[in-house]
Amino acid sequence: MGLFKRKEKWDRTFRLRSQQSTGRGLLACLFWLWGVVGLLFNAGTLFGLTGSIGVGTSALLAASALIWIGGMVLFGIGALLAHTDFDGERPNEGEHGDVRVTR
């Protein structure tokens, strides 16, 4: 049982840096571009309708909205899952700042 074990001590001087790949930036740009252009296109199509709206028009609006949402999901999840390198670094033992305490 782990009830009476000593508390683990963590090394707090470990720094973690992330380096994003170019694919992640490209997918993020495509996500924003697809989102803004698709939103403007769908809004322009919707607000540009005049007169009576039939089944074909509503099917076209539904299909274009579905393609837009699908692209947003594709590029968004792709950008989130794109490879990120994590680089860990520890300061040298001699680096203690301005004050050095010895025994």
mmCIF file of C-alpha atoms in Angstrom, residues 18-74:
data_model
loop_
_atom_site.group_PDB
_atom_site.id
_atom_site.type_symbol
_atom_site.label_atom_id
_atom_site.label_comp_id
_atom_site.label_asym_id
_atom_site.label_seq_id
_atom_site.Cartn_x
_atom_site.Cartn_y
_atom_site.Cartn_z
ATOM 1 C CA SER A 18 8.431 22.722 -27.240
ATOM 2 C CA GLN A 19 9.435 23.144 -30.845
ATOM 3 C CA GLN A 20 6.568 23.071 -33.287
ATOM 4 C CA SER A 21 6.958 21.541 -36.709
ATOM 5 C CA THR A 22 6.146 23.390 -39.916
ATOM 6 C CA GLY A 23 3.187 21.087 -40.529
ATOM 7 C CA ARG A 24 1.449 22.319 -37.412
ATOM 8 C CA GLY A 25 1.787 25.950 -38.460
ATOM 9 C CA LEU A 26 0.578 25.154 -41.969
ATOM 10 C CA LEU A 27 -2.471 23.292 -40.682
ATOM 11 C CA ALA A 28 -3.246 26.097 -38.244
ATOM 12 C CA CYS A 29 -3.094 28.653 -41.083
ATOM 13 C CA LEU A 30 -5.350 26.449 -43.227
ATOM 14 C CA PHE A 31 -7.748 26.127 -40.283
ATOM 15 C CA TRP A 32 -8.082 29.899 -39.925
ATOM 16 C CA LEU A 33 -8.210 30.544 -43.673
ATOM 17 C CA TRP A 34 -10.824 27.815 -44.238
ATOM 18 C CA GLY A 35 -12.845 29.092 -41.295
ATOM 19 C CA VAL A 36 -12.957 32.748 -42.277
ATOM 20 C CA VAL A 37 -13.480 32.193 -46.012
ATOM 21 C CA GLY A 38 -16.073 29.467 -45.424
ATOM 22 C CA LEU A 39 -17.946 31.565 -42.894
ATOM 23 C CA LEU A 40 -18.074 34.533 -45.279
ATOM 24 C CA PHE A 41 -19.138 32.297 -48.164
ATOM 25 C CA ASN A 42 -21.903 30.589 -46.171
ATOM 26 C CA ALA A 43 -23.124 33.866 -44.677
ATOM 27 C CA GLY A 44 -23.133 35.552 -48.105
ATOM 28 C CA THR A 45 -25.056 32.660 -49.597
ATOM 29 C CA LEU A 46 -27.579 32.635 -46.776
ATOM 30 C CA PHE A 47 -28.163 36.392 -46.685
ATOM 31 C CA GLY A 48 -28.250 36.621 -50.479
ATOM 32 C CA LEU A 49 -31.345 34.453 -50.757
ATOM 33 C CA THR A 50 -34.476 36.140 -51.989
ATOM 34 C CA GLY A 51 -37.960 34.825 -52.703
ATOM 35 C CA SER A 52 -39.089 31.336 -51.858
ATOM 36 C CA ILE A 53 -36.530 28.745 -50.876
ATOM 37 C CA GLY A 54 -37.032 25.255 -52.236
ATOM 38 C CA VAL A 55 -35.625 21.866 -51.381
ATOM 39 C CA GLY A 56 -32.683 22.234 -53.763
ATOM 40 C CA THR A 57 -31.552 25.518 -52.256
ATOM 41 C CA SER A 58 -31.738 24.234 -48.706
ATOM 42 C CA ALA A 59 -29.884 21.068 -49.760
ATOM 43 C CA LEU A 60 -27.148 23.219 -51.315
ATOM 44 C CA LEU A 61 -26.867 25.302 -48.130
ATOM 45 C CA ALA A 62 -26.732 22.174 -45.970
ATOM 46 C CA ALA A 63 -24.069 20.560 -48.190
ATOM 47 C CA SER A 64 -21.862 23.657 -48.223
ATOM 48 C CA ALA A 65 -22.184 24.043 -44.444
ATOM 49 C CA LEU A 66 -21.325 20.354 -43.989
ATOM 50 C CA ILE A 67 -18.226 20.663 -46.177
ATOM 51 C CA TRP A 68 -17.185 23.793 -44.258
ATOM 52 C CA ILE A 69 -17.623 22.104 -40.861
ATOM 53 C CA GLY A 70 -15.795 19.005 -42.095
ATOM 54 C CA GLY A 71 -12.823 21.108 -43.201
ATOM 55 C CA MET A 72 -12.750 22.925 -39.877
ATOM 56 C CA VAL A 73 -12.688 19.623 -38.002
ATOM 57 C CA LEU A 74 -10.056 18.144 -40.347
#
